[in-house]
mmCIF file of C-alpha atoms and ligand atoms in Angstrom:
data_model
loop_
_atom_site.group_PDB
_atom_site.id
_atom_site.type_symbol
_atom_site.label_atom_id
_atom_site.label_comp_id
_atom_site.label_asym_id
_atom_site.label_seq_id
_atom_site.Cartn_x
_atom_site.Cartn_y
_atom_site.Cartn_z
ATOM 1 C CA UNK R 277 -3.216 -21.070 10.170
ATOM 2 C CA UNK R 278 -5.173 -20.603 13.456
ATOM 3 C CA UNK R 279 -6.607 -23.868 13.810
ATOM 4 C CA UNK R 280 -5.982 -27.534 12.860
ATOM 5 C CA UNK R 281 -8.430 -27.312 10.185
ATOM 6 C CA UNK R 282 -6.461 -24.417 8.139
ATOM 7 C CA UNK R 283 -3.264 -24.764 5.949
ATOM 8 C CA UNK R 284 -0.581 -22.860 7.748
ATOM 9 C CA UNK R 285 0.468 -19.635 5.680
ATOM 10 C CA UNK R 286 4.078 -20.123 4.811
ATOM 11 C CA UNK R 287 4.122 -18.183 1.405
ATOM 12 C CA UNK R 288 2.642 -15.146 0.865
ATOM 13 C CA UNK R 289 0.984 -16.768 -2.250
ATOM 14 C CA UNK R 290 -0.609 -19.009 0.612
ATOM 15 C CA UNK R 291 -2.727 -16.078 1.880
ATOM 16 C CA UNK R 292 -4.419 -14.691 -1.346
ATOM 17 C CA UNK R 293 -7.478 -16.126 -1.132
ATOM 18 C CA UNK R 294 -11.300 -15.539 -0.344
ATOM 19 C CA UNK R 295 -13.737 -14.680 -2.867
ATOM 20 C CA UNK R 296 -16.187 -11.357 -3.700
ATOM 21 C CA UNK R 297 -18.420 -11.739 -0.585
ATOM 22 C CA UNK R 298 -22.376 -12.063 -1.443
ATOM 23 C CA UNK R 299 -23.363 -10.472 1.357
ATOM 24 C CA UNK R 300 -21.866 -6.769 1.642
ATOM 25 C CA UNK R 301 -23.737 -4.511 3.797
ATOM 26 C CA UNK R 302 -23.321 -0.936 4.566
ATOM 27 C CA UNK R 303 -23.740 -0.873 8.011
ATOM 28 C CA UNK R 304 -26.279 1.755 9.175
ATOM 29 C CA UNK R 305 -24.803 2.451 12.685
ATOM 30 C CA UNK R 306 -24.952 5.940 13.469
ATOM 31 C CA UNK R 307 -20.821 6.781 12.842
ATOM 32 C CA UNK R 308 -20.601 7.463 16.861
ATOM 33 C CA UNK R 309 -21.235 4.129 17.641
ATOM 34 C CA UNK R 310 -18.788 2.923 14.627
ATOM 35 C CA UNK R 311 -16.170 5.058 15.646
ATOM 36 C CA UNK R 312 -16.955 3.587 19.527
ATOM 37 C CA UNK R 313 -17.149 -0.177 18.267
ATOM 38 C CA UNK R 314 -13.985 0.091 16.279
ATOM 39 C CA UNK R 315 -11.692 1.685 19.431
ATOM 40 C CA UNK R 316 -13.360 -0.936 21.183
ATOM 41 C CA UNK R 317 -12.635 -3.870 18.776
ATOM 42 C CA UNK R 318 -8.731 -2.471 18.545
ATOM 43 C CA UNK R 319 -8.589 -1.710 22.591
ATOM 44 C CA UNK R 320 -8.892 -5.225 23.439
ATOM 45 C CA UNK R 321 -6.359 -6.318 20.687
ATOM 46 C CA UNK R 322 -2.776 -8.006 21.158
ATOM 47 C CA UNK R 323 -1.908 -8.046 17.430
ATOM 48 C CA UNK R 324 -3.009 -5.813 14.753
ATOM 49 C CA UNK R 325 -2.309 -5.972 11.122
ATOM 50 C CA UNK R 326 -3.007 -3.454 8.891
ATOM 51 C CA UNK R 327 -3.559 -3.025 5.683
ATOM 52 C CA UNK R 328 -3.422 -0.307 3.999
ATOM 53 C CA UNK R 329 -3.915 0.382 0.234
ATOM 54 C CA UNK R 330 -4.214 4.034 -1.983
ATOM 55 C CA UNK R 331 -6.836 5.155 0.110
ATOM 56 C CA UNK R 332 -4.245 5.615 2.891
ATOM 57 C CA UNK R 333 -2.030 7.904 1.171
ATOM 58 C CA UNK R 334 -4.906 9.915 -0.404
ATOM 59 C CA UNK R 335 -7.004 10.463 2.650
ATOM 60 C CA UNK R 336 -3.294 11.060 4.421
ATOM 61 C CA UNK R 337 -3.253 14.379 1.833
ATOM 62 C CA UNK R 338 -0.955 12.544 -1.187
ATOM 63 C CA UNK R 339 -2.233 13.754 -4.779
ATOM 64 C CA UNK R 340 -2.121 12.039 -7.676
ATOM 65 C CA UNK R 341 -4.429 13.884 -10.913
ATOM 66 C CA UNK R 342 -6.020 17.053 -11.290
ATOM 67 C CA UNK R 343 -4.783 20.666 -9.656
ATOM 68 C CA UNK R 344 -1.417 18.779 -8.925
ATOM 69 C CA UNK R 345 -0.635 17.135 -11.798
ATOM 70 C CA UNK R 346 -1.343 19.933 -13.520
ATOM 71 C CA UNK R 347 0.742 22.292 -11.748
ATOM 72 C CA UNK R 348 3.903 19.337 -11.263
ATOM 73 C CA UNK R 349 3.910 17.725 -14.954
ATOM 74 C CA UNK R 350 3.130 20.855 -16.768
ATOM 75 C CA UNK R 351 5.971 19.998 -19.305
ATOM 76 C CA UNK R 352 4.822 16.493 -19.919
ATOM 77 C CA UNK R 353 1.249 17.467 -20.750
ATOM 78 C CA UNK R 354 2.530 20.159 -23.287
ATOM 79 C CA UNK R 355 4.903 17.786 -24.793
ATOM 80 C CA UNK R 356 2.669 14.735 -25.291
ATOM 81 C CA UNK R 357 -0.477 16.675 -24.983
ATOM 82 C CA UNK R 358 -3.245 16.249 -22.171
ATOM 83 C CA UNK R 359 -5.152 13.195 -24.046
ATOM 84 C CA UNK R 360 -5.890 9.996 -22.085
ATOM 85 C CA UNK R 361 -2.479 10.222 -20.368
ATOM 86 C CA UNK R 362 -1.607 12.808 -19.041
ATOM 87 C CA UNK R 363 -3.970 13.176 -16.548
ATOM 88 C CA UNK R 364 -3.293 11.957 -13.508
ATOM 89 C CA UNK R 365 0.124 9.852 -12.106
ATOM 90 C CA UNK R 366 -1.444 6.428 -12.524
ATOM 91 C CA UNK R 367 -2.164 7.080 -16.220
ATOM 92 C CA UNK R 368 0.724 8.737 -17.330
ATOM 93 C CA UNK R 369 2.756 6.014 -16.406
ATOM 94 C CA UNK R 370 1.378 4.071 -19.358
ATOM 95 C CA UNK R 371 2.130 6.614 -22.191
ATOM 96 C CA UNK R 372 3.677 4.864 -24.605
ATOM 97 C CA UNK R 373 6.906 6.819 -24.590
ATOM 98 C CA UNK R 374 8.759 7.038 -27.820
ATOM 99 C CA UNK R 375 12.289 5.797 -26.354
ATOM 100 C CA UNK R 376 14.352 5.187 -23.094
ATOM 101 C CA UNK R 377 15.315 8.575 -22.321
ATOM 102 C CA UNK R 378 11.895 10.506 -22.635
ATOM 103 C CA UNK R 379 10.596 7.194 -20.453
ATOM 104 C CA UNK R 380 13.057 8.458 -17.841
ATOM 105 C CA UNK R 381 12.284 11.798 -18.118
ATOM 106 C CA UNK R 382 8.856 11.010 -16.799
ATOM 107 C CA UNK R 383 9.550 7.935 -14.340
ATOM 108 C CA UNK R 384 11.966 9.635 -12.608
ATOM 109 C CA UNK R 385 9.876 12.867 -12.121
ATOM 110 C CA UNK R 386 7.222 10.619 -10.999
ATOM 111 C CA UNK R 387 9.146 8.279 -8.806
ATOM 112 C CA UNK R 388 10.639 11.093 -6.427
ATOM 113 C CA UNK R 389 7.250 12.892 -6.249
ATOM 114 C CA UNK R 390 5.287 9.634 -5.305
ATOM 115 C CA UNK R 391 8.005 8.126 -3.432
ATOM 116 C CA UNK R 392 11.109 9.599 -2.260
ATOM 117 C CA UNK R 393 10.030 13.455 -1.713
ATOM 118 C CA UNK R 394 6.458 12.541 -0.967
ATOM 119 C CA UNK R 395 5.494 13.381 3.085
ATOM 120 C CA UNK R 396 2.198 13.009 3.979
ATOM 121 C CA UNK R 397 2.922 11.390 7.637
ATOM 122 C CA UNK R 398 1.308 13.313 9.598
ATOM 123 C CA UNK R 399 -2.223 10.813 9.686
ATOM 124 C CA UNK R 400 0.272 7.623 9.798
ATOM 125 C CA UNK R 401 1.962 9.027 12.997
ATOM 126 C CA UNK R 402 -1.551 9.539 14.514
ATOM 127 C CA UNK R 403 -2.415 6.188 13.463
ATOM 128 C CA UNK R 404 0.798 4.443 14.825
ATOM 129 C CA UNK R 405 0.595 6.475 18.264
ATOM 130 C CA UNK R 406 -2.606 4.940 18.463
ATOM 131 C CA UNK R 407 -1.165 1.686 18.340
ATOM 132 C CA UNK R 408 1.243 1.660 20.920
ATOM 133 C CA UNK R 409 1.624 -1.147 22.603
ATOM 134 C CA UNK R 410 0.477 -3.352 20.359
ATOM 135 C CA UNK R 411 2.168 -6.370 18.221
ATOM 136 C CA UNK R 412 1.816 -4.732 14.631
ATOM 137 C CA UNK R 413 2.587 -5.190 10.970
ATOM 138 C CA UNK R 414 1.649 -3.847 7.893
ATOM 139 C CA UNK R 415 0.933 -5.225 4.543
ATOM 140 C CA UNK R 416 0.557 -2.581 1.965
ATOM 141 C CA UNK R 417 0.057 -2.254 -1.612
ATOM 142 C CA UNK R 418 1.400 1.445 -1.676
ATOM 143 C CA UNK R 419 4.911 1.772 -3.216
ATOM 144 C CA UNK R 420 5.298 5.008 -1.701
ATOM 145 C CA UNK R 421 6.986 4.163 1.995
ATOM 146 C CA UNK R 422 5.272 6.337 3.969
ATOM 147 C CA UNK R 423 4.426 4.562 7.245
ATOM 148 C CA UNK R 424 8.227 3.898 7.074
ATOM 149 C CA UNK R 425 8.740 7.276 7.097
ATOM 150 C CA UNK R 426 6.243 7.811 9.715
ATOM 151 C CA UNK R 427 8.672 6.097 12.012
ATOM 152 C CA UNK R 428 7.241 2.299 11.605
ATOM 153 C CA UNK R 429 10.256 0.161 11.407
ATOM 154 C CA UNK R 430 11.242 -1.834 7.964
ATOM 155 C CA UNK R 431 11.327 -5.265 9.544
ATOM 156 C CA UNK R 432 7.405 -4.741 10.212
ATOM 157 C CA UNK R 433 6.650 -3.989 6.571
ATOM 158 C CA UNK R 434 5.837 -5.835 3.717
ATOM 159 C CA UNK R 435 5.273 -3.592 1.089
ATOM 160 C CA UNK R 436 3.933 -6.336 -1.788
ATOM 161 C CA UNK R 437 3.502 -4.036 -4.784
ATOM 162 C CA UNK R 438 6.986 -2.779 -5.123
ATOM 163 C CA UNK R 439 8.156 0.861 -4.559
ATOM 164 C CA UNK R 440 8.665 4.080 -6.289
ATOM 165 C CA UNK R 441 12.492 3.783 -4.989
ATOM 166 C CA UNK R 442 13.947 0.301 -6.494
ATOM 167 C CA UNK R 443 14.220 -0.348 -10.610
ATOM 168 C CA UNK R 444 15.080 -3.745 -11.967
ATOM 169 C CA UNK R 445 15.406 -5.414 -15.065
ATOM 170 C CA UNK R 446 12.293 -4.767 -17.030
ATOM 171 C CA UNK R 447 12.854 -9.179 -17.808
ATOM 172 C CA UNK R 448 13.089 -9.580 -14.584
ATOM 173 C CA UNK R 449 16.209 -11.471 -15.911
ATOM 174 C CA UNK R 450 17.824 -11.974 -12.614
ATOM 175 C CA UNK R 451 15.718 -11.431 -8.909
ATOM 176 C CA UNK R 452 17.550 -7.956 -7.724
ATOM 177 C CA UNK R 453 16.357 -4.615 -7.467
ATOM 178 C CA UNK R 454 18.338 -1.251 -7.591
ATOM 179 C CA UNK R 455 17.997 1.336 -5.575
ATOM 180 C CA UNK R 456 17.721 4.485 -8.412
ATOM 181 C CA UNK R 457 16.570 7.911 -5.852
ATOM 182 C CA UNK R 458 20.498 9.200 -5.968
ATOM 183 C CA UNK R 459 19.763 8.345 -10.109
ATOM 184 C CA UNK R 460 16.769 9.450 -10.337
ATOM 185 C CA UNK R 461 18.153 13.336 -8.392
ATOM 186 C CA UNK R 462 20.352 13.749 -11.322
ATOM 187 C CA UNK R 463 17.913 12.837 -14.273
ATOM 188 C CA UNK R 464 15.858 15.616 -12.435
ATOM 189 C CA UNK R 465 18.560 17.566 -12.841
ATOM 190 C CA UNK R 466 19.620 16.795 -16.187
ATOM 191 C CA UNK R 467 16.398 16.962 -18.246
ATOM 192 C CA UNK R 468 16.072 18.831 -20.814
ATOM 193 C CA UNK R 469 12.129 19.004 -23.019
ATOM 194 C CA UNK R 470 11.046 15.823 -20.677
ATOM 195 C CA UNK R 471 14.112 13.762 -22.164
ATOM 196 C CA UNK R 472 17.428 12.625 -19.701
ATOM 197 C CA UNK R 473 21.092 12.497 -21.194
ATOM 198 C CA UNK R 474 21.629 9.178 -22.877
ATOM 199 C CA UNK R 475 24.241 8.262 -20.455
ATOM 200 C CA UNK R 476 22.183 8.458 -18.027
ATOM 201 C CA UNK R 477 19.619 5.397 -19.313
ATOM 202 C CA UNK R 478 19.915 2.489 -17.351
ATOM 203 C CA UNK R 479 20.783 -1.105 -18.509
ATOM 204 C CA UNK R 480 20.585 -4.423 -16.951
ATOM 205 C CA UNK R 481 23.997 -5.036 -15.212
ATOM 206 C CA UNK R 482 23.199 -8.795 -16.242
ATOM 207 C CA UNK R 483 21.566 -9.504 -19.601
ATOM 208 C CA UNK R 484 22.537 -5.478 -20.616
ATOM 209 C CA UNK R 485 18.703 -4.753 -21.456
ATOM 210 C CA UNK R 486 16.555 -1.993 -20.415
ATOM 211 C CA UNK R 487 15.452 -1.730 -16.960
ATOM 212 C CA UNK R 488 11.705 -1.086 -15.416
ATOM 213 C CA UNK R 489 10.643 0.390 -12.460
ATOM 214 C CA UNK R 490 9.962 -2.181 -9.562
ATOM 215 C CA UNK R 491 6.527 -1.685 -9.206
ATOM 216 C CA UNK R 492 3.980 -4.784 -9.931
ATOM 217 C CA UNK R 493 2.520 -4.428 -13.498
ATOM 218 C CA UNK R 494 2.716 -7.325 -15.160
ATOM 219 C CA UNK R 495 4.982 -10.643 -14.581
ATOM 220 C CA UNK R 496 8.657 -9.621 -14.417
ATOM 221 C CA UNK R 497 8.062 -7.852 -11.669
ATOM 222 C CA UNK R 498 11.157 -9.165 -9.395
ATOM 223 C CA UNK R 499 10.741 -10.551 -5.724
ATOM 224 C CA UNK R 500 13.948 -9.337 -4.167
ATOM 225 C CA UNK R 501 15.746 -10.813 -1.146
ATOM 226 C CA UNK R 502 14.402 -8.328 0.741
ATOM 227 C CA UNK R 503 10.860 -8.747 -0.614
ATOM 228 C CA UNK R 504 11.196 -12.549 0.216
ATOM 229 C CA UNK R 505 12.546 -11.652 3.513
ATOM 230 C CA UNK R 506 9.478 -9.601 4.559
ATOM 231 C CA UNK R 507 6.997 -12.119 3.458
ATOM 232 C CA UNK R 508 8.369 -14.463 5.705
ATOM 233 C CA UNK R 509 8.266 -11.904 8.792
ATOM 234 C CA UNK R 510 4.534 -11.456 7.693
ATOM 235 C CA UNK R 511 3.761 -15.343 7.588
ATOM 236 C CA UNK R 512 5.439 -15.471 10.946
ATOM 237 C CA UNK R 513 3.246 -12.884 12.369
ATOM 238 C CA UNK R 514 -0.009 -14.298 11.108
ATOM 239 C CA UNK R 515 0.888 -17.700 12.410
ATOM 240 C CA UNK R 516 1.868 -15.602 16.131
ATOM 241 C CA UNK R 517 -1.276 -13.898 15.720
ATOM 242 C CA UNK R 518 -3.196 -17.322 17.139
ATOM 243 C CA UNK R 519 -1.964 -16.444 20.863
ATOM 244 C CA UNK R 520 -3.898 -13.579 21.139
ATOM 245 C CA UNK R 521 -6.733 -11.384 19.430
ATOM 246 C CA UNK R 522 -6.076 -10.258 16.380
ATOM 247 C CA UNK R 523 -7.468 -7.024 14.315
ATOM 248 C CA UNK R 524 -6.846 -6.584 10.907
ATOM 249 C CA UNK R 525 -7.017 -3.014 10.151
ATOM 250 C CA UNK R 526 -8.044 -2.081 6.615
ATOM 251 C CA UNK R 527 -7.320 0.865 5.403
ATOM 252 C CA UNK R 528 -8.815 2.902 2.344
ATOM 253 C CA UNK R 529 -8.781 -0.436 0.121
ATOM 254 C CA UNK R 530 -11.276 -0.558 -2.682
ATOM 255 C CA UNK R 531 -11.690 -2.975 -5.432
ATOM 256 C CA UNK R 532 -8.996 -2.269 -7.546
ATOM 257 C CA UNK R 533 -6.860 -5.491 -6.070
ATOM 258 C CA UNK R 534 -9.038 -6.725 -3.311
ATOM 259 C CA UNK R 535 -7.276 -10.230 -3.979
ATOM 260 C CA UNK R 536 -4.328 -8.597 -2.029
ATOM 261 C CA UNK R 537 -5.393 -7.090 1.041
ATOM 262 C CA UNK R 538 -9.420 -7.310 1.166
ATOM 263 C CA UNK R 539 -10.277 -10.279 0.333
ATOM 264 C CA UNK R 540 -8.392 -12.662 2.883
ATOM 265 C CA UNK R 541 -8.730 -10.384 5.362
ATOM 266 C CA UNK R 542 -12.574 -11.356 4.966
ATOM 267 C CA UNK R 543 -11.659 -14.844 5.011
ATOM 268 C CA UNK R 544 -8.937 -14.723 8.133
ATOM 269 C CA UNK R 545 -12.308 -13.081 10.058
ATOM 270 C CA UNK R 546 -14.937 -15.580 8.857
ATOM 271 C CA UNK R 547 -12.734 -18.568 9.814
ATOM 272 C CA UNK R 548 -11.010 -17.650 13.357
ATOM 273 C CA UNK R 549 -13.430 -16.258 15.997
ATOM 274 C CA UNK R 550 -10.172 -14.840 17.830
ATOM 275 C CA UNK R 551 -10.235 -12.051 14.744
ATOM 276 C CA UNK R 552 -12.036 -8.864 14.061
ATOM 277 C CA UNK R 553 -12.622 -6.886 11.225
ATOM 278 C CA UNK R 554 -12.358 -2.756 11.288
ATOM 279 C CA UNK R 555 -12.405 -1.458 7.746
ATOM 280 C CA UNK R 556 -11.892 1.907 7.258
ATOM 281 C CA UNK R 557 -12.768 3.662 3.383
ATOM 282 C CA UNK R 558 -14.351 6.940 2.205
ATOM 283 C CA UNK R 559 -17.341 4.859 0.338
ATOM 284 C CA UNK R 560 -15.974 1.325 0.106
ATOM 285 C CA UNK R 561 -16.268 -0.006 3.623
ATOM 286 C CA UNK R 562 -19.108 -2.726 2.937
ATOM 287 C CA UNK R 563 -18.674 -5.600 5.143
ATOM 288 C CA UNK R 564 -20.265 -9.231 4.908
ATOM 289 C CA UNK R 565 -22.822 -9.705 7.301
ATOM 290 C CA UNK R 566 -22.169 -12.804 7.845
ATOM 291 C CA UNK R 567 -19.275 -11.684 10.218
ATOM 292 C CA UNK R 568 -21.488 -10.068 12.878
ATOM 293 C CA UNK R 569 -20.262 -8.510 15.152
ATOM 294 C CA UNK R 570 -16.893 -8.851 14.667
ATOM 295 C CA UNK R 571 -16.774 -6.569 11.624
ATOM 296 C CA UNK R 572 -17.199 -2.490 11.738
ATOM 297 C CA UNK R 573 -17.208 -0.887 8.316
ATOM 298 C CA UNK R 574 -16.918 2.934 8.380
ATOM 299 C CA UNK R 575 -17.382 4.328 5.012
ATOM 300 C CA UNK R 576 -16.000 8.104 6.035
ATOM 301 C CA UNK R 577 -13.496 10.566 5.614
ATOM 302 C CA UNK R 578 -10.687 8.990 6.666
ATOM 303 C CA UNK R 579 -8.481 10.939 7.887
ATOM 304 C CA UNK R 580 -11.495 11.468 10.293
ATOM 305 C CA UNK R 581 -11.855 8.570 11.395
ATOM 306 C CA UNK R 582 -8.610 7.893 12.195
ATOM 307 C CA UNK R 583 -8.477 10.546 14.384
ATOM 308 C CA UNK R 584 -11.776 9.545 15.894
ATOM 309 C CA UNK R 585 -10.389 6.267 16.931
ATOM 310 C CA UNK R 586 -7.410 7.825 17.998
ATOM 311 C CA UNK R 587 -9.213 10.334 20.502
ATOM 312 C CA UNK R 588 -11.661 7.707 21.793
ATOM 313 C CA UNK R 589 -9.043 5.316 22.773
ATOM 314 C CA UNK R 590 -7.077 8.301 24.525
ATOM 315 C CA UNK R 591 -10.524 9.416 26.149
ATOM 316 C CA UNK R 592 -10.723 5.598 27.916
ATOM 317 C CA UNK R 593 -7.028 5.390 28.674
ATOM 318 C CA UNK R 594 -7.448 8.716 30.994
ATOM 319 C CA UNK R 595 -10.549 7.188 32.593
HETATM 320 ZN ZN1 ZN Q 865 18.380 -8.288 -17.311
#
């Protein structure tokens, strides 16, 4: 991609690669001198990418499980019963639900409170003020839209995973998605003991079966036109990214899928000097040492280092 010796990314498919690093450090830099390094590192950049993954949202104030859950999906745990489940959004997404209309019932209670209704912008807008002036894009495995919201514009997006707003055929029987938050509305309306009118069920406008959310869980996920569009705007940026320096941004990745975003960021920094590395995650900012200098890994609050950066940079651009 950046050099003669590299394969030039042209699919997104193309990019997932790199490996579980053997030699993660936590870097013991007092967190002054992170936060310093990374404004630094980001300062001198013409192109950032950033990736952002659950972290983002959470440390951004989204919530998923306890207090919430308890309080929003009340009905759900007394109908199916707290049990492995009904915990936490991520879990009760797998309950086996006993048909299409109870299935509903839940998804579309979910969907709107993880997607559509869900605000938590406030960090992003810091984040993206901060980043004025630069050549960005964003790759992120959240479904849930909100640096979109915070004002980051679509064609700079490629949001792999899916999203809380789209449904498709749960075959994946033909490659279109359906926009369902107008749907959704009215099965919130229309529930009644966590089950949605039968008429209101969605089928597969092709093959007539039932339809899935769009959100990558196993292989029928579907790749729309607008998901293929997107990946090539984000091949196109990494391939623009040679003229200039480059900073991929992570942001509050772990190691649930760090095939997506974590891993070839690790290997875009070990194999093009004209890259840096600032990962950001509340304990899962380990770095390889083998990248020197031109990796900072803050494992912090993030919402606090965010607005660390953020102030630093604004403290040298008054200077
Ligand atoms: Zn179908």
């Amino acid at each position: 991609m950046f050099n003669r010796s590299t394969k030039k990314i042209t699919r997104f498919s193309d990019f997932l690669t790199g490996d579980y690093a053997r030699d993660y450090i936590n870097q013991d830099t007092p967190y002054d001198e992170q936060i310093e390094r990374a404004a630094a590192i980001i300062r001198k950049a013409d192109y950032v990418l950033i990736g952002a993954g659950a972290g983002m949202s959470t440390a951004a104030g989204a919530e998923y499980g306890g207090k919430f859950f308890a309080e929003h999906f009340a009905e759900f745990q007394k109908l199916y019963g707290k049990g492995p489940y009904m915990q936490d959004m991520y879990s009760a997404g797998f309950y086996p639900f006993p048909d299409q209309e109870s299935k509903w019932g839940y998804w579309s209670h979910q969907a709107l409170l993880a997607g559509a209704d869900l605000d938590v912008t406030p960090l992003h807008k810091t984040l993206l003020e901060t980043l004025k002036g630069k050549k960005l894009f964003l790759l992120s495995t959240n479904a849930d839209h909100q640096f979109e919201k915070a004002g980051l514009p679509t064609e700079q997006i490629f949001q792999t995973q899916g999203s809380y707003n789209l449904i498709q055929c749960k075959r994946g029987c033909h490659p279109k998605t359906y926009n369902a938050v107008e749907l959704f509305r009215q099965m919130e309306r229309e529930r009644k003991d966590g089950r949605i009118p039968s008429e209101l069920v969605p089928k597969c406008p092709v093959c007539g079966g039932d339809m899935e959310m769009n959100l990558r869980v196993d292989n029928y996920f579907v790749e729309d036109e607008n998901w293929h569009a997107a990946e090539e705007r984000f091949c196109q940026f990494l391939s623009a990214c040679k003229e200039g320096r480059t900073v991929l941004l992570e942001l509050g990745v772990g190691f649930n899928t760090p095939s997506i975003i974590r891993f070839p960021f690790e290997k875009l920094t070990r194999e093009h000097e004209n890259v840096s590395l600032v990962r950001l995650s509340r304990s899962k900012a380990m770095v390889p040492v083998s990248l020197g200098e031109r990796a900072v890994g803050i494992n912090a609050d993030m919402a606090q280092s965010i607005t660390d950066i953020s102030e630093k940079l604004r403290g040298w651009d008054k200077e």
